[in-house]
N, CA, C and O atoms as a GROMACS GRO file, in nm:
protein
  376
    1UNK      N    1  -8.558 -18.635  -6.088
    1UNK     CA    2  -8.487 -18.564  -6.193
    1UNK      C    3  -8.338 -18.561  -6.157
    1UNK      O    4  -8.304 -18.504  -6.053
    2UNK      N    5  -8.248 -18.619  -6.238
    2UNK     CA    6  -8.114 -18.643  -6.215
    2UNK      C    7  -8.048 -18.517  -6.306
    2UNK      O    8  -8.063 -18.497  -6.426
    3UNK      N    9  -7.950 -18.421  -6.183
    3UNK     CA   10  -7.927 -18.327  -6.231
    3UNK      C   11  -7.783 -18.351  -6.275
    3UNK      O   12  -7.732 -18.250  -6.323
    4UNK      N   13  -7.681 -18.490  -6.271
    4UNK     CA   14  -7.595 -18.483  -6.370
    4UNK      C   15  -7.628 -18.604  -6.498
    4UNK      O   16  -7.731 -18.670  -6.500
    5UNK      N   17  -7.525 -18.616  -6.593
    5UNK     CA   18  -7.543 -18.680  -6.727
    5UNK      C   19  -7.471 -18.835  -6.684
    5UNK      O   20  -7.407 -18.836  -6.578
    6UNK      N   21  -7.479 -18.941  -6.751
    6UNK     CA   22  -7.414 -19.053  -6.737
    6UNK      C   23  -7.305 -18.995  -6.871
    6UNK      O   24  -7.335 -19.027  -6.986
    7UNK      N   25  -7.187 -18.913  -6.847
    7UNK     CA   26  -7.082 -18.898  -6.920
    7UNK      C   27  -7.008 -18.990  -7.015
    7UNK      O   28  -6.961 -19.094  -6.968
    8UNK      N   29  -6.992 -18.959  -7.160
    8UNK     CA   30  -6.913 -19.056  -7.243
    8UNK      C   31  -6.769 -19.098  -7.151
    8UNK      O   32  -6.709 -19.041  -7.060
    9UNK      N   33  -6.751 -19.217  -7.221
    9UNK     CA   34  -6.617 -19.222  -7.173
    9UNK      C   35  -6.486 -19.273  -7.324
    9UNK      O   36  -6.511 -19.346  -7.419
   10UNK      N   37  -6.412 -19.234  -7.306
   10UNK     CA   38  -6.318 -19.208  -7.395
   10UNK      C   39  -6.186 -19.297  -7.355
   10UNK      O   40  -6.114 -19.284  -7.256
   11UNK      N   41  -6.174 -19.415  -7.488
   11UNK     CA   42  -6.061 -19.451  -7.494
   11UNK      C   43  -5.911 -19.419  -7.516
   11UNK      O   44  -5.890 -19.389  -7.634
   12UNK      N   45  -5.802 -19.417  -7.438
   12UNK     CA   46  -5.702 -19.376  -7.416
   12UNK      C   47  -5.619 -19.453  -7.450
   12UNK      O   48  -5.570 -19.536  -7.374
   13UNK      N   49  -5.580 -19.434  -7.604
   13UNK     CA   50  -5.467 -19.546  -7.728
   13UNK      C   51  -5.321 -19.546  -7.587
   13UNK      O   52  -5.264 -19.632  -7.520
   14UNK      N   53  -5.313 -19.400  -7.602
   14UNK     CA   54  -5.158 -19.440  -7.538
   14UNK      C   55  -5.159 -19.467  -7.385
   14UNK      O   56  -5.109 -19.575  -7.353
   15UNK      N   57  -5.196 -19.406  -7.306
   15UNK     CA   58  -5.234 -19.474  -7.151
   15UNK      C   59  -5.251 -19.628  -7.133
   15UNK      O   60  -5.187 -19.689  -7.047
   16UNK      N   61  -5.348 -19.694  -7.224
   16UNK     CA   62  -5.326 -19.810  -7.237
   16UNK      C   63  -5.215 -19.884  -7.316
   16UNK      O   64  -5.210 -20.007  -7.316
   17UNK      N   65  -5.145 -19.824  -7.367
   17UNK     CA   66  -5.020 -19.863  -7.493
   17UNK      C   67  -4.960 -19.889  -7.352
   17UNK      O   68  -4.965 -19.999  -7.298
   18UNK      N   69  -4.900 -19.767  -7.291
   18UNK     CA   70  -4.798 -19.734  -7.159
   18UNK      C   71  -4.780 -19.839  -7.069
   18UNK      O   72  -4.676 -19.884  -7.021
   19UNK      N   73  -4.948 -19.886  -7.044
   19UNK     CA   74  -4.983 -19.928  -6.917
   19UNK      C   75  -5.023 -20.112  -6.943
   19UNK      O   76  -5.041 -20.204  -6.863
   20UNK      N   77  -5.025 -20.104  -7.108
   20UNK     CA   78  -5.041 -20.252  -7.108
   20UNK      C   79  -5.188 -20.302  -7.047
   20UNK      O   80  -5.222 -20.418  -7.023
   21UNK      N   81  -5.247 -20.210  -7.033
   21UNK     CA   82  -5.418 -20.254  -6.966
   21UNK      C   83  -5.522 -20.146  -7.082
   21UNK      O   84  -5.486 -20.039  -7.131
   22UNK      N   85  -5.622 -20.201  -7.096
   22UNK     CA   86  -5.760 -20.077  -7.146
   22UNK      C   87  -5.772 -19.949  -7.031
   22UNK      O   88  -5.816 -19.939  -6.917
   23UNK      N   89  -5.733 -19.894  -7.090
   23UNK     CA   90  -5.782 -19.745  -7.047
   23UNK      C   91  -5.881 -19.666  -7.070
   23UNK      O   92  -5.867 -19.606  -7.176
   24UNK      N   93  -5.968 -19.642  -7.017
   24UNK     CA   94  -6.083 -19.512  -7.051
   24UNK      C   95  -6.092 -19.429  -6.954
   24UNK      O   96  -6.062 -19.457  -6.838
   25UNK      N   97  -6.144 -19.296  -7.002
   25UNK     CA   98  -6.127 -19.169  -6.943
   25UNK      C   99  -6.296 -19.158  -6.955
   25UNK      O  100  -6.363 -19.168  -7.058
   26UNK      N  101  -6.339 -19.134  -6.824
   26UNK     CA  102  -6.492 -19.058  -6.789
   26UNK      C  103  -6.421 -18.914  -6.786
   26UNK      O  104  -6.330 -18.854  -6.729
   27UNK      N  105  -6.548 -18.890  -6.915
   27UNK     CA  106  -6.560 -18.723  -6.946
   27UNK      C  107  -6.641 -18.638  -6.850
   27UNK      O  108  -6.730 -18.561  -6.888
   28UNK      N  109  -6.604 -18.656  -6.717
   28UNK     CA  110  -6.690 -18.571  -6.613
   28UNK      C  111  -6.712 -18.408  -6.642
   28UNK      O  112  -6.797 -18.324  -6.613
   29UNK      N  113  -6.604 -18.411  -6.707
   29UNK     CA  114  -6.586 -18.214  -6.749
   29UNK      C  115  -6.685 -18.208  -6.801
   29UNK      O  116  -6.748 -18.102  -6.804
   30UNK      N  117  -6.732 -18.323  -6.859
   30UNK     CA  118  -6.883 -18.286  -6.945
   30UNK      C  119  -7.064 -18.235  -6.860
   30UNK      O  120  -7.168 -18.184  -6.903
   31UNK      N  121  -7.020 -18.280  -6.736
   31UNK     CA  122  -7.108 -18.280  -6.691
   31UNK      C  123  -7.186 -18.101  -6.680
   31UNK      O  124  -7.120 -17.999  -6.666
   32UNK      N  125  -7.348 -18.108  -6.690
   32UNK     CA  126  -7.392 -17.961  -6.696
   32UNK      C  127  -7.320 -17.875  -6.655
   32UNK      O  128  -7.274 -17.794  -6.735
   33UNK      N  129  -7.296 -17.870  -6.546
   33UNK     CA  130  -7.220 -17.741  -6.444
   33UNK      C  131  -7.076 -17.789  -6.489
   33UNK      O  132  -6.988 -17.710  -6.457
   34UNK      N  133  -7.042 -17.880  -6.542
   34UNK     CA  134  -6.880 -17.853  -6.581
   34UNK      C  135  -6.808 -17.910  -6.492
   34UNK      O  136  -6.697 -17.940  -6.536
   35UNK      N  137  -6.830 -17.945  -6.362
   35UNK     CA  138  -6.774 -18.035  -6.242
   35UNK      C  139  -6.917 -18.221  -6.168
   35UNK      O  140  -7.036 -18.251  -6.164
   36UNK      N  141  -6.771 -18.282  -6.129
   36UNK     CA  142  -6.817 -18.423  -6.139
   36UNK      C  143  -6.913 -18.415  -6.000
   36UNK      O  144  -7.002 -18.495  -5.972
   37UNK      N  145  -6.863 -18.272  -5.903
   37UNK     CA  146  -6.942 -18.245  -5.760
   37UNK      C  147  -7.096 -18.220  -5.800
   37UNK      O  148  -7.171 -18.185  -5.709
   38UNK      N  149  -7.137 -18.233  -5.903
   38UNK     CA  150  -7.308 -18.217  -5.930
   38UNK      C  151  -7.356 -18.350  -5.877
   38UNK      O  152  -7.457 -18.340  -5.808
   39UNK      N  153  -7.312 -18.460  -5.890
   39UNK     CA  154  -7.322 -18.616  -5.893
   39UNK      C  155  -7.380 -18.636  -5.741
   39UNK      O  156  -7.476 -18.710  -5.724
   40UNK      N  157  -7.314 -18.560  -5.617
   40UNK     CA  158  -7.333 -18.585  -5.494
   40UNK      C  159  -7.417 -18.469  -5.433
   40UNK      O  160  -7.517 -18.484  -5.362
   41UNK      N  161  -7.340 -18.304  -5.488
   41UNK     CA  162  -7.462 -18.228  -5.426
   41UNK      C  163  -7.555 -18.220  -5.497
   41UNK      O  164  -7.646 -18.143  -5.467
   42UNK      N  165  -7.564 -18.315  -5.641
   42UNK     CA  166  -7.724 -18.262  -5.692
   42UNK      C  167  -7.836 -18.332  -5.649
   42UNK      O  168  -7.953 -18.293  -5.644
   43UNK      N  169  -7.761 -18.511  -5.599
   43UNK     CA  170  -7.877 -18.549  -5.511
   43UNK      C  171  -7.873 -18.497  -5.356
   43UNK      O  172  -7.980 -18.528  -5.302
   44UNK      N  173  -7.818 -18.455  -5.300
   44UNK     CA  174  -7.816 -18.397  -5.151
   44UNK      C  175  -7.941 -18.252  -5.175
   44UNK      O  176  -8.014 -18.218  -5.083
   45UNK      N  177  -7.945 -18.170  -5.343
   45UNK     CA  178  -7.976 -18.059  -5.321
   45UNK      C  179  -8.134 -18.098  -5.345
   45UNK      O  180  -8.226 -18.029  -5.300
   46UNK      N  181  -8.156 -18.229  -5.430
   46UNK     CA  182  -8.262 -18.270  -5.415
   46UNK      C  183  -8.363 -18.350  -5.313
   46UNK      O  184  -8.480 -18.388  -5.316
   47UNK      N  185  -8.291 -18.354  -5.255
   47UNK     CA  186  -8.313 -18.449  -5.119
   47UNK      C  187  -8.382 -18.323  -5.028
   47UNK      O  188  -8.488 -18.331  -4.966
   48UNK      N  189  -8.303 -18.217  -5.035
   48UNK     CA  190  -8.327 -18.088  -4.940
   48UNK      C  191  -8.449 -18.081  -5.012
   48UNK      O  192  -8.546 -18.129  -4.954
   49UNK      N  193  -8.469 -18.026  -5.137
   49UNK     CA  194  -8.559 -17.982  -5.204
   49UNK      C  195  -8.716 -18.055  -5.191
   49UNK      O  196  -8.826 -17.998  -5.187
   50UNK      N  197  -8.679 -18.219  -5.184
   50UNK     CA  198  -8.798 -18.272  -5.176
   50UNK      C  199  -8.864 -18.241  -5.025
   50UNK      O  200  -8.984 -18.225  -5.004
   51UNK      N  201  -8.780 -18.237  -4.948
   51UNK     CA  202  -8.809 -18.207  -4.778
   51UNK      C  203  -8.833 -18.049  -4.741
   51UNK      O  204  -8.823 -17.998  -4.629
   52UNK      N  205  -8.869 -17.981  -4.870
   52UNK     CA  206  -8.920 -17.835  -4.822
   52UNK      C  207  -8.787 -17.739  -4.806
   52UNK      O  208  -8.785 -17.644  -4.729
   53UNK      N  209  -8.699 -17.770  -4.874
   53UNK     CA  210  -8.567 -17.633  -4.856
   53UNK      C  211  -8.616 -17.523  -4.913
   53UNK      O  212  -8.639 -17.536  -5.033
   54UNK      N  213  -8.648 -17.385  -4.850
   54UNK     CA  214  -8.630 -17.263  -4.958
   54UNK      C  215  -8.500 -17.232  -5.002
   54UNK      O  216  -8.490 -17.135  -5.078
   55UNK      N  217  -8.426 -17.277  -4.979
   55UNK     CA  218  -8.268 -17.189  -4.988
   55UNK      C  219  -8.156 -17.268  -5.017
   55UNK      O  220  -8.191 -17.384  -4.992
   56UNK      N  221  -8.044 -17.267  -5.056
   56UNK     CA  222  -7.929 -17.355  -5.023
   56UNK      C  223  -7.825 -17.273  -4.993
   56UNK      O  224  -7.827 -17.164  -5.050
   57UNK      N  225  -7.767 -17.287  -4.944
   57UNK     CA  226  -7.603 -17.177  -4.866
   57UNK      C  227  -7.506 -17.281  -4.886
   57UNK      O  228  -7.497 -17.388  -4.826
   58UNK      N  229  -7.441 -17.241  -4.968
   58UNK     CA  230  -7.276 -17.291  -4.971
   58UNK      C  231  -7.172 -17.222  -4.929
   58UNK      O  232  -7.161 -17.114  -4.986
   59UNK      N  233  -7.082 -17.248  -4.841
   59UNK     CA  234  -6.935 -17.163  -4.844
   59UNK      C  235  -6.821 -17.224  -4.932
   59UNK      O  236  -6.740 -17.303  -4.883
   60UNK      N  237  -6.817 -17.189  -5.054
   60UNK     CA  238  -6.695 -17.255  -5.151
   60UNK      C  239  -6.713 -17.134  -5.270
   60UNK      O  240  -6.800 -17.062  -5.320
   61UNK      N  241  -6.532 -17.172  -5.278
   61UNK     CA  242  -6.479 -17.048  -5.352
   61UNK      C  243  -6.469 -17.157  -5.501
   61UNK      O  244  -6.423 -17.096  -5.597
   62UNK      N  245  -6.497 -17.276  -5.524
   62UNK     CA  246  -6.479 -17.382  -5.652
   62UNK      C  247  -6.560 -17.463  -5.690
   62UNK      O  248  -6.663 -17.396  -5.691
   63UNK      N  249  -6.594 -17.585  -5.730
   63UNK     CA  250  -6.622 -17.672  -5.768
   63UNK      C  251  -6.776 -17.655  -5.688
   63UNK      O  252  -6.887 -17.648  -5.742
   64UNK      N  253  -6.754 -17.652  -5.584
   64UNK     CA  254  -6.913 -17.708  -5.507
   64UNK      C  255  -6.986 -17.659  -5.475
   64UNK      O  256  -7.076 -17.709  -5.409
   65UNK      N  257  -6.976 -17.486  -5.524
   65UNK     CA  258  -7.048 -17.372  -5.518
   65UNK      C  259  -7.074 -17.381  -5.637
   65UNK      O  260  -7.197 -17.394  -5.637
   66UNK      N  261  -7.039 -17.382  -5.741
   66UNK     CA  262  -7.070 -17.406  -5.871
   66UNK      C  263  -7.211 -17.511  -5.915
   66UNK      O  264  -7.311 -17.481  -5.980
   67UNK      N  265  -7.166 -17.660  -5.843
   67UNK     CA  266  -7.291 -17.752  -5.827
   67UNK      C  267  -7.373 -17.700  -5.779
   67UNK      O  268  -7.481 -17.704  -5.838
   68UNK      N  269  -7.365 -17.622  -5.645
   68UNK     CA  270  -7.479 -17.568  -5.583
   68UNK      C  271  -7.572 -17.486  -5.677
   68UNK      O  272  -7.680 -17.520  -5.726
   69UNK      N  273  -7.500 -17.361  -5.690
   69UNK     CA  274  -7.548 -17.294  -5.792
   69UNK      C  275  -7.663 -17.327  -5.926
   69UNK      O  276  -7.774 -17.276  -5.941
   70UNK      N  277  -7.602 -17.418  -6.005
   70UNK     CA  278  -7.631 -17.500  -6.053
   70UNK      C  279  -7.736 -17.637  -6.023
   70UNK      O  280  -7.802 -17.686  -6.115
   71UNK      N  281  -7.739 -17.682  -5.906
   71UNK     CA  282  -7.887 -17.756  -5.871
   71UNK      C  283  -8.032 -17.661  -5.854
   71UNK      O  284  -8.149 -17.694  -5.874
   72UNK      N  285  -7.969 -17.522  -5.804
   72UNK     CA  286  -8.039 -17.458  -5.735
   72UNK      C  287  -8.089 -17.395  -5.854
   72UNK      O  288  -8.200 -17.436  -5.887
   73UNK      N  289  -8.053 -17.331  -5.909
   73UNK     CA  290  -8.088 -17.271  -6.100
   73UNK      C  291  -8.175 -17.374  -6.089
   73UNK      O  292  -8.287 -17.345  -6.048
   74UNK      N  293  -8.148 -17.513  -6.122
   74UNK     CA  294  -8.295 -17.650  -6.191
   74UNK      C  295  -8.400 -17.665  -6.110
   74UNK      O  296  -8.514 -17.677  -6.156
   75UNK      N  297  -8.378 -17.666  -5.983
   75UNK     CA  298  -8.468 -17.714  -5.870
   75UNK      C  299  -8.568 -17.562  -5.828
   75UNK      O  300  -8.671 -17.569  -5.761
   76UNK      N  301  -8.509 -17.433  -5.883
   76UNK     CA  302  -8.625 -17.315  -5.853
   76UNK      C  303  -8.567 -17.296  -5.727
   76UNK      O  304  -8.664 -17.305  -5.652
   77UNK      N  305  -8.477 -17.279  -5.663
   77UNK     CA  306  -8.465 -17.266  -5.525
   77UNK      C  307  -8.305 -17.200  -5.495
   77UNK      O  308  -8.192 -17.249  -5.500
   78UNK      N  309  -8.362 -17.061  -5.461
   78UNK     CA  310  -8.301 -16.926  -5.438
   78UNK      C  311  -8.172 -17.020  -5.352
   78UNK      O  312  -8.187 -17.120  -5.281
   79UNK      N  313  -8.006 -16.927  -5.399
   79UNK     CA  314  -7.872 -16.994  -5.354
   79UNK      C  315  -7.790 -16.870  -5.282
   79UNK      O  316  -7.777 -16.753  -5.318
   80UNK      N  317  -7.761 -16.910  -5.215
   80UNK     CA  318  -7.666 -16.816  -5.130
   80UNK      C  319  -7.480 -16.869  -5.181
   80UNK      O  320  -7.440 -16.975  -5.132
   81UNK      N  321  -7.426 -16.826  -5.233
   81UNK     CA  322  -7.254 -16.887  -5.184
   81UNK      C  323  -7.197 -16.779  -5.189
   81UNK      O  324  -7.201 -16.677  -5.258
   82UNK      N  325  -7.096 -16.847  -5.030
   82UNK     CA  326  -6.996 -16.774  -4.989
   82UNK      C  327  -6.917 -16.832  -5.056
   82UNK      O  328  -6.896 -16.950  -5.086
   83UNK      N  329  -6.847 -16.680  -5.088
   83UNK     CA  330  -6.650 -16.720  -5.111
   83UNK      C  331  -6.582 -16.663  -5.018
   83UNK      O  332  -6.607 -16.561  -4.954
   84UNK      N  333  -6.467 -16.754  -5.012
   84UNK     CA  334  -6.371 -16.740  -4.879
   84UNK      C  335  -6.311 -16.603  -4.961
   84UNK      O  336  -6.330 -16.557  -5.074
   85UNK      N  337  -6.210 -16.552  -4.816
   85UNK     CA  338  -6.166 -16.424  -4.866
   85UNK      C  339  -6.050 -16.498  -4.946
   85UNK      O  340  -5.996 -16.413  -5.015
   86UNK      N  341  -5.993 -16.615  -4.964
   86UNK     CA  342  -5.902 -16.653  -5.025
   86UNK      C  343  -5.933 -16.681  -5.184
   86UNK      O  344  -5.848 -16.729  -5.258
   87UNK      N  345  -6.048 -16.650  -5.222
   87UNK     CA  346  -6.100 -16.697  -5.328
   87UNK      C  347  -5.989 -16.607  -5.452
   87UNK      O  348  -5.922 -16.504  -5.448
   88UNK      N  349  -6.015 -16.698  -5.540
   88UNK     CA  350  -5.964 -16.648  -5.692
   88UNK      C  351  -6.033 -16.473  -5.688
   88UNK      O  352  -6.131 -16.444  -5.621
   89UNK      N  353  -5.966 -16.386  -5.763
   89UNK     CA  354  -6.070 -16.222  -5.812
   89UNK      C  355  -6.141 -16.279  -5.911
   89UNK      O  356  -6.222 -16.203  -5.964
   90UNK      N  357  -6.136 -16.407  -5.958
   90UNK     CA  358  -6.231 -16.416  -6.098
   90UNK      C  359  -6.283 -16.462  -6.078
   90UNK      O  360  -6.327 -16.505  -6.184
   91UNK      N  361  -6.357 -16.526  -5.963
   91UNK     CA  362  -6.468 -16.557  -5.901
   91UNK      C  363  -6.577 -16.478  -5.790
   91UNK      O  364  -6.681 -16.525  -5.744
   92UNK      N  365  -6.506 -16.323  -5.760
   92UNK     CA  366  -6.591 -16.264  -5.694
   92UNK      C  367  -6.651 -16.185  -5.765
   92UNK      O  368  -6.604 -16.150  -5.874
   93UNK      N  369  -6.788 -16.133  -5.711
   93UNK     CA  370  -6.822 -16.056  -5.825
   93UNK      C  371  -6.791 -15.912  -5.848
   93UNK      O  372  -6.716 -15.898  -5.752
   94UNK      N  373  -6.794 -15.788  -5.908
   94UNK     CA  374  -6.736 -15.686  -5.903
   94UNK      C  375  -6.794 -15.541  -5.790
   94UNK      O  376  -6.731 -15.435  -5.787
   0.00000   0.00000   0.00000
């Protein structure tokens, strides 16, 4: 079970106007969790998963706590993430 999408990709009139080459833009923003880091930890979280993980622990205050989060939601398998004390306030919880 592949937990990101094969993303549209989107032609770019003026990038290629600019650049004199075809341009396209991979819509990664599209991906479930909203970041392109699902792509690598969603097979790493499945990999764990097939080998008996109860748990996954991330320390990230962005992007790869988010994937985590997010594999771990699909795969049934309880997530721990740390945020650094440097983290955004709109990412800790209240």
């Amino acid at each position: 079970m592949a937990l990101h999408i094969a993303p549209p990709a989107l032609n770019s009139r003026a990038l290629s106007l600019y650049s004199e080459r075809d341009i396209w833009l991979k819509l990664e923003a599209l991906q479930p969790p909203g970041t392109f880091t699902i792509r690598g930890i969603g097979l790493a979280c499945e990999q764990y998963a097939q080998r008996g993980a109860s748990r996954f622990i991330s320390a990230s205050g962005g992007n790869a706590g988010i994937a985590v989060a997010y594999a771990g939601r699909q795969l049934g398998i309880p997530v721990i993430i740390v945020l650094p004390e440097t983290s955004s306030a709109t990412l800790s919880p209240p």
